[in-house]
Short mmCIF file of C-alpha atoms in Angstrom, two decimals:
data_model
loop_
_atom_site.label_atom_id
_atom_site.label_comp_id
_atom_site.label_asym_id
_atom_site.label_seq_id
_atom_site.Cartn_x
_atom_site.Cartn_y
_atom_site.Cartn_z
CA UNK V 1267 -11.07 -1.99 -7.11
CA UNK V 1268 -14.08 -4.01 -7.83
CA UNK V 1269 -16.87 -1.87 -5.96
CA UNK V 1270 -19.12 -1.60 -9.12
CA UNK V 1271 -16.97 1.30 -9.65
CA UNK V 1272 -17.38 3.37 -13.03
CA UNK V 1273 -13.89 4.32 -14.08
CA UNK V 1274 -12.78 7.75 -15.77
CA UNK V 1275 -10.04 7.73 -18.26
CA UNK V 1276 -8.25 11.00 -19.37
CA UNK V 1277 -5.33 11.20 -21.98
CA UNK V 1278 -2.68 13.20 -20.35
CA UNK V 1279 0.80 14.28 -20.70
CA UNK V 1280 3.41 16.53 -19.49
CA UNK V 1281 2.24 19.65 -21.62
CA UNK V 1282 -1.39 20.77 -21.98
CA UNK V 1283 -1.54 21.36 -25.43
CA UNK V 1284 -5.54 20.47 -25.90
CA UNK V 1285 -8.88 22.72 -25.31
CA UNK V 1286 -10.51 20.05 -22.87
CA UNK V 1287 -9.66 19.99 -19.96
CA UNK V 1288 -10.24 16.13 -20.12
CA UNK V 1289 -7.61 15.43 -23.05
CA UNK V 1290 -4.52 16.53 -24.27
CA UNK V 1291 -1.82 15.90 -26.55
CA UNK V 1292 1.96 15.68 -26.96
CA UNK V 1293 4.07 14.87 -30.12
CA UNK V 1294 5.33 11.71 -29.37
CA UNK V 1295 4.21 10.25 -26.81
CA UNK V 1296 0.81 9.91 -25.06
CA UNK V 1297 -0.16 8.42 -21.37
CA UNK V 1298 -3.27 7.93 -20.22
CA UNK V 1299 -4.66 8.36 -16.26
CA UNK V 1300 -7.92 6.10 -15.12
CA UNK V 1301 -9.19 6.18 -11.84
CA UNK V 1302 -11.98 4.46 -10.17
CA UNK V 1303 -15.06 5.52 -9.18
CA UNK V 1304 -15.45 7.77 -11.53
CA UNK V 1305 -15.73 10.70 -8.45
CA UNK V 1306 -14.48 8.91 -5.31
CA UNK V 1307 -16.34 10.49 -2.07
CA UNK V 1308 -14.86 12.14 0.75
CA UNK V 1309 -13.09 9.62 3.12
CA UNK V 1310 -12.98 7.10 0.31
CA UNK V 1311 -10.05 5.01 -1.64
CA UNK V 1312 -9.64 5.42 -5.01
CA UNK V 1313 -7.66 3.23 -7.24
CA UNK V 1314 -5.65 5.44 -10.04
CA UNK V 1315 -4.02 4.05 -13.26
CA UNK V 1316 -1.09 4.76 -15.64
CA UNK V 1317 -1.31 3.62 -19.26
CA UNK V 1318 1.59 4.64 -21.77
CA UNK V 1319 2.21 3.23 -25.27
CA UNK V 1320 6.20 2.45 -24.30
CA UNK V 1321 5.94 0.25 -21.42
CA UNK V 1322 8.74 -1.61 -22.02
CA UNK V 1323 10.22 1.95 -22.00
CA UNK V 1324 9.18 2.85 -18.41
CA UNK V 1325 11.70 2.67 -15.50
CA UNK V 1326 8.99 3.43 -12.69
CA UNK V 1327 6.14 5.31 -12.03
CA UNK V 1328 5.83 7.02 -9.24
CA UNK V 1329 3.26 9.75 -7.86
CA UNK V 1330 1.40 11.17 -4.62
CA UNK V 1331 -2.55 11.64 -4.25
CA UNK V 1332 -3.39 13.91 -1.68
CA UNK V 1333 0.19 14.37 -0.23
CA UNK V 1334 0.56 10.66 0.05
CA UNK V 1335 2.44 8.90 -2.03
CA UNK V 1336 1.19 6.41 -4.65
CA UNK V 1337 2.69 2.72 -4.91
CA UNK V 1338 2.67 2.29 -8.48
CA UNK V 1339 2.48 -1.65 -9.82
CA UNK V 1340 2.35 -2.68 -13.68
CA UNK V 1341 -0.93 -5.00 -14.07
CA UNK V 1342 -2.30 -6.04 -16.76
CA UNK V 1343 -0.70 -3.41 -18.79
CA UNK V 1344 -1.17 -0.32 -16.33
CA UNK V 1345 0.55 1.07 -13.96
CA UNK V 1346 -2.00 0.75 -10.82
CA UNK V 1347 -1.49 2.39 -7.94
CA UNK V 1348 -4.33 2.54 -4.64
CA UNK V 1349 -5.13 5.96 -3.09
CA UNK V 1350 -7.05 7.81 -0.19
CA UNK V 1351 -9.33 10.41 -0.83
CA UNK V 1352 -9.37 12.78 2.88
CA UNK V 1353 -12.74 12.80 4.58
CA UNK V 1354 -11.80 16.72 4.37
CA UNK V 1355 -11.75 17.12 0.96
CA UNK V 1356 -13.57 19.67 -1.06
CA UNK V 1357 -14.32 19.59 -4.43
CA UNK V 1358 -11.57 17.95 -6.05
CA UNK V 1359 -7.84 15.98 -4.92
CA UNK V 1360 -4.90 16.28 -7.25
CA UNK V 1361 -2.82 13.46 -8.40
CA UNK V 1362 0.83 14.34 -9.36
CA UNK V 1363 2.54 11.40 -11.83
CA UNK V 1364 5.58 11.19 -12.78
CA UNK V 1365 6.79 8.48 -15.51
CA UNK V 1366 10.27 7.97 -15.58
CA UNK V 1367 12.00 6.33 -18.57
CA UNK V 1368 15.02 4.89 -19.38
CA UNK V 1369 17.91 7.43 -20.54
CA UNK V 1370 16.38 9.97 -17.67
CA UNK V 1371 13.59 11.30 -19.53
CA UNK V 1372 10.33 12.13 -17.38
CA UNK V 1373 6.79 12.90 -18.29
CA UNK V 1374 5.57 14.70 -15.31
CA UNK V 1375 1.60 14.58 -15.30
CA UNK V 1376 -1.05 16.12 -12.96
CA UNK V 1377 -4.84 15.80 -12.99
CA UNK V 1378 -8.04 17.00 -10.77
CA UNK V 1379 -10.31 14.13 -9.69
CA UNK V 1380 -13.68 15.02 -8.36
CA UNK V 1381 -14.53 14.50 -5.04
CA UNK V 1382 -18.12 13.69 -3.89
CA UNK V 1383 -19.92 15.09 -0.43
CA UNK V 1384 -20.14 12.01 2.19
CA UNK V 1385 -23.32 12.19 3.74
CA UNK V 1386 -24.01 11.01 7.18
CA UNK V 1387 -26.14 11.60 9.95
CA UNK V 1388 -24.90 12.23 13.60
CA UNK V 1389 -25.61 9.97 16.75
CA UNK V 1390 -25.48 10.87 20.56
CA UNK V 1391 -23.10 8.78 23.09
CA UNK V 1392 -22.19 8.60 26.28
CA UNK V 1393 -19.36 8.41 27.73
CA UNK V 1394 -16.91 8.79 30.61
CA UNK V 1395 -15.83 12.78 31.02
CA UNK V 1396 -12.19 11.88 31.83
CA UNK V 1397 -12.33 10.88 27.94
CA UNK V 1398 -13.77 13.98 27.19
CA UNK V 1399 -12.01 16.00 28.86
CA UNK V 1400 -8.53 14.23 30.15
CA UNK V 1401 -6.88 15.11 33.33
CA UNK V 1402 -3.83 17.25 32.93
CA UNK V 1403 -1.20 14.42 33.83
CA UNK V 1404 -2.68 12.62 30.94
CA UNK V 1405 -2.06 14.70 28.25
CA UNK V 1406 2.22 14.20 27.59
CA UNK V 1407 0.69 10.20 26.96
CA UNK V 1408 -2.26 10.77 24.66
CA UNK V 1409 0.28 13.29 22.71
CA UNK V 1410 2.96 10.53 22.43
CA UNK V 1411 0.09 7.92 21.20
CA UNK V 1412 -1.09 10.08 18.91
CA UNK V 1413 2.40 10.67 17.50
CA UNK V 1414 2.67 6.75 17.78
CA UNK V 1415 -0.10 5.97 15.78
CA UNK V 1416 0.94 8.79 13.04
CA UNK V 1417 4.28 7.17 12.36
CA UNK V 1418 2.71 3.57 12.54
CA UNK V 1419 0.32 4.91 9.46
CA UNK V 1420 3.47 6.95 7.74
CA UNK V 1421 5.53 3.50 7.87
CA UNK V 1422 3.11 1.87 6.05
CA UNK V 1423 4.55 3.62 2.88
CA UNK V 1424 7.63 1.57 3.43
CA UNK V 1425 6.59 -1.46 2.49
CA UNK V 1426 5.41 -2.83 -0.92
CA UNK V 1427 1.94 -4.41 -1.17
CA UNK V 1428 2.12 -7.89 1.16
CA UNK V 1429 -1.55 -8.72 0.01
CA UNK V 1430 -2.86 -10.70 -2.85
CA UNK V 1431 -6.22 -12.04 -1.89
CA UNK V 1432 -9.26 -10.15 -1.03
CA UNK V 1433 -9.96 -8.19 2.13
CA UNK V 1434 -12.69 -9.96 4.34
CA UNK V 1435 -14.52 -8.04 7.38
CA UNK V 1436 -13.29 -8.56 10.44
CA UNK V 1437 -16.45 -9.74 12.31
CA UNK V 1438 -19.83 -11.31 11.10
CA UNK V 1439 -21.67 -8.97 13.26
CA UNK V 1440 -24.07 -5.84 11.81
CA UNK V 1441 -22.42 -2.53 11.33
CA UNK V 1442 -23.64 -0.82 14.18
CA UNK V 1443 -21.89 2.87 13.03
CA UNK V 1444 -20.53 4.05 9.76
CA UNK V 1445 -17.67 6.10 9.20
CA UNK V 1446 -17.69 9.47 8.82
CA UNK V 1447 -20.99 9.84 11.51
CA UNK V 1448 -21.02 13.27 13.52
CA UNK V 1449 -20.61 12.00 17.16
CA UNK V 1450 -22.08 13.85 20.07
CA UNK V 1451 -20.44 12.77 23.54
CA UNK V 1452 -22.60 13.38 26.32
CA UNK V 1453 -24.84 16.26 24.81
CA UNK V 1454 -21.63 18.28 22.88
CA UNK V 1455 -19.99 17.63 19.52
CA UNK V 1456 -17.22 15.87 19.62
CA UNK V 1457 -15.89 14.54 16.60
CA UNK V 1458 -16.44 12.54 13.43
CA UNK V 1459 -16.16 8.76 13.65
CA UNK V 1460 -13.11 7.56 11.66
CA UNK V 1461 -13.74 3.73 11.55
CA UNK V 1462 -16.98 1.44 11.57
CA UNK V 1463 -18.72 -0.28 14.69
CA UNK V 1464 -19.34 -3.84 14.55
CA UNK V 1465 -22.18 -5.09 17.37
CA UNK V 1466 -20.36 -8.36 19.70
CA UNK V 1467 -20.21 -9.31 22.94
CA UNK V 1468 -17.21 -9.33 25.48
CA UNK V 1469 -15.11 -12.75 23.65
CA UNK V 1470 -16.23 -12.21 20.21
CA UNK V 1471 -13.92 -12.96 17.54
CA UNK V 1472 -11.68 -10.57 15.90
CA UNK V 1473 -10.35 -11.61 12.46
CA UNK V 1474 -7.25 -9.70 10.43
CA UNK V 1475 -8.71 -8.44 7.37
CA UNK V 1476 -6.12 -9.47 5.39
CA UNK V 1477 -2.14 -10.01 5.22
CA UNK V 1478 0.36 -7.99 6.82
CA UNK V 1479 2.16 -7.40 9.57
CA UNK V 1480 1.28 -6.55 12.97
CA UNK V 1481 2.77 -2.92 13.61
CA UNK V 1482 1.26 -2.53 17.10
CA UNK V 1483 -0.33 -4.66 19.80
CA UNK V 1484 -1.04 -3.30 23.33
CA UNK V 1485 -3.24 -0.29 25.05
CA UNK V 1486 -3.75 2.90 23.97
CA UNK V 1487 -5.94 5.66 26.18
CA UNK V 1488 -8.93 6.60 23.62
CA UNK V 1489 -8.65 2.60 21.86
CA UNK V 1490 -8.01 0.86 24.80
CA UNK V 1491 -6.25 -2.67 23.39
CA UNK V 1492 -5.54 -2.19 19.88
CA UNK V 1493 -4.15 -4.25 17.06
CA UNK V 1494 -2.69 -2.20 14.07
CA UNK V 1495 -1.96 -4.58 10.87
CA UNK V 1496 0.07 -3.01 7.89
CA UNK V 1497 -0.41 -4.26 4.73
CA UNK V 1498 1.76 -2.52 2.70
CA UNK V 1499 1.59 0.22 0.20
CA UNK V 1500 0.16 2.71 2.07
CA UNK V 1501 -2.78 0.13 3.75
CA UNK V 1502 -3.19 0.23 8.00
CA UNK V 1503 -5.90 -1.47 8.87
CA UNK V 1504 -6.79 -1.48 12.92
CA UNK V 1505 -9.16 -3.00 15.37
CA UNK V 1506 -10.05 -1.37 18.68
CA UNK V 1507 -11.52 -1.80 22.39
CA UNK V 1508 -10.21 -5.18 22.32
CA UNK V 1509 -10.81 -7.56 25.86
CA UNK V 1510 -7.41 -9.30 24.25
CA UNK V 1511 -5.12 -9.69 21.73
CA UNK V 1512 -3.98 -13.09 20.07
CA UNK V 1513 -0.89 -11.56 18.24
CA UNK V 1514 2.43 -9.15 19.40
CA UNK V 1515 4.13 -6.64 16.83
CA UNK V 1516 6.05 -8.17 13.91
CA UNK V 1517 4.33 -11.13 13.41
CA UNK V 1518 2.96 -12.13 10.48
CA UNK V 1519 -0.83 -12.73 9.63
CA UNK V 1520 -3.28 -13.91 7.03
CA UNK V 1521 -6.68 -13.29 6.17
CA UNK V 1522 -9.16 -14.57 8.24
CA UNK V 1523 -6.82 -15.25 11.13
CA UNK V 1524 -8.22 -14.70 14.54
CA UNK V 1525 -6.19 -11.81 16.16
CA UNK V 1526 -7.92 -10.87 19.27
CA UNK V 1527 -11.60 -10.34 20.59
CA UNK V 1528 -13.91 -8.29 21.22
CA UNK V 1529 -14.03 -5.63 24.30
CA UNK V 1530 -14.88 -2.71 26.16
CA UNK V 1531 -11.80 -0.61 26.49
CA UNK V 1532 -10.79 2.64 26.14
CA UNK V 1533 -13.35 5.26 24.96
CA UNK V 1534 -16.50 3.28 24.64
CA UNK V 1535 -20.37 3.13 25.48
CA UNK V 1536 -20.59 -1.00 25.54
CA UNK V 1537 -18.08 -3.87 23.77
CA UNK V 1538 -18.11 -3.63 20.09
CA UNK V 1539 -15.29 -3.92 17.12
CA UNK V 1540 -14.12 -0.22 15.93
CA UNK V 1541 -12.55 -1.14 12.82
CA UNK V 1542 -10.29 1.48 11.02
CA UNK V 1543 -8.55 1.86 7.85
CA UNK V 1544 -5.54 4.43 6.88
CA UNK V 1545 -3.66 5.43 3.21
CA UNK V 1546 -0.78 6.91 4.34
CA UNK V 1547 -1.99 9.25 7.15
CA UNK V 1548 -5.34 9.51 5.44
CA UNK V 1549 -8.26 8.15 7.03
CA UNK V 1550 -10.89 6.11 4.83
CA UNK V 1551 -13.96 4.08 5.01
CA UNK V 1552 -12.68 0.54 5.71
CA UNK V 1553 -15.60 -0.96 4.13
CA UNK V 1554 -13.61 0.14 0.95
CA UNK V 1555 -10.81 -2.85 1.89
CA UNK V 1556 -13.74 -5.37 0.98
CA UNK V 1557 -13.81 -3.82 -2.66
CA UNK V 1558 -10.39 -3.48 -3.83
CA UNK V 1559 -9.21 -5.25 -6.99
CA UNK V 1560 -6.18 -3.99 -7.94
CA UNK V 1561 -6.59 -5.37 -12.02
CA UNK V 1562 -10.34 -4.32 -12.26
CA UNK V 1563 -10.40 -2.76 -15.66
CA UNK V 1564 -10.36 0.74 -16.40
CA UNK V 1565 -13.50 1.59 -19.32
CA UNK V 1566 -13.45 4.21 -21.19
CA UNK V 1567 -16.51 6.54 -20.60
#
């Protein structure tokens, strides 16, 4: 990821041999684990790298961040892999790596990253009660969306990367409500916001972010029309409150391509663009899509 990110590179291996607890040492063999930025915040991607001094000796590389697993790729001689940090985290998120080789040998490699505090503010909405507070007959739907929407993120794992180019923002409209903002619906807390507003009016444009699949088109109760793209390795992006929808579930889009437009439905206060991103089942700040670079060098502090 490009992001002006400042990378942190520790050597690693299987057995913790050294005093630091930034380096240690095997006889042998060495890796080395990079990630960028340097300490990723709450809610946040994170792009983690694998360098060892036998590629060509390396059957895969595989791993998890956070429970999730990580899509290892070899770029530009590491083994890159993108990440979500949870908006829950505390002071750290451990990375589990394990580099296989050929003839069954395994390095198995774990490391700490730091996590930093998100800070936002709060803002107070309102909205309809019965999205507050649903009536009873509701509930056996907004369960089975939920579960929906769970599995559409967890499927994402099950494709490899179908993106090359960079992410672009869905709308040219201001950001009208960053992720991660305390929201207090109709004079009680409610929730944190897991997505970013964009400001448009009822017809707006809608653009996918990038390439991928559509995993879901149609209505949900809290998102009203919703589009959920998958982009492979871990990446969901989705746009919500749509007035319409321009694509149905398995095609195929590119970046840029107009997908549906703005709208008012579902849980709302006026039409506007929610725009979400997922890792796995971890929600992030999609304004991190814009930023990623999968063969931005990794410096050495």
């Amino acid at each position: 990821m490009s992001l002006g990110f400042r990378c942190c590179i520790a050597v690693l291996t299987c057995a913790w041999l050294a005093s630091s607890p930034a380096v240690a040492q095997r006889a042998g063999r060495t890796a080395a684990i990079a990630w960028r930025p340097l300490v990723p915040r709450q809610g946040s991607l994170v792009l983690i790298g694998v360098e060892t001094r036998e590629t060509d000796s390396v059957a895969a590389v595989r791993g998890e961040l956070a429970g999730e697993p990580l899509h290892f790729e070899l770029i530009n001689g590491w083994f890159r892999a993108v990440g979500g940090v949870p908006l829950a985290a505390s002071a750290r998120v451990t990375a589990r790596i394990v580099i296989e080789r050929a003839g069954g040998a395994r390095d198995t490699l774990t490391r700490r990253l730091p996590v930093g505090p998100r800070r936002t503010g709060s803002e107070r909405l309102r909205t309809d009660p019965r999205f507050l507070q649903p009536p009873e007959s509701l509930l056996p739907r907004i369960e089975i969306e939920r579960a929906l929407v769970r599995a559409l993120k967890r499927r994402a794992h099950d494709a490899p990367r179908r993106w090359r180019a960079p992410f672009v923002r869905p709308r040219p409209g201001p950001v009208t409500s960053g992720f991660g903002t305390a929201r207090i619906f109709n004079g009680r807390l409610h929730s944190r916001h897991l997505g970013v507003d964009f400001d448009g009016a009822v017809g707006d444009s809608v653009l996918a972010t990038n390439r991928g699949v559509v995993a879901y088109a149609g209505e949900l109760y809290y998102s009203g029309t919703t589009v959920f793209i998958d982009h492979g390795a871990g990446l969901l992006s989705g746009y919500l409150h749509l007035s319409s929808v321009l694509v149905a579930a398995g095609d195929s889009v590119a970046p840029g391509q107009l997908i549906g437009r703005v709208g008012a439905s579902g849980r709302v206060t006026g039409p506007h663009l929610h725009w979400l991103a997922s890792y796995g089942e971890v929600n992030v700040d999609p304004v991190d899509l814009l930023d990623i670079d999968p063969a931005a060098p990794f410096t050495p502090r």
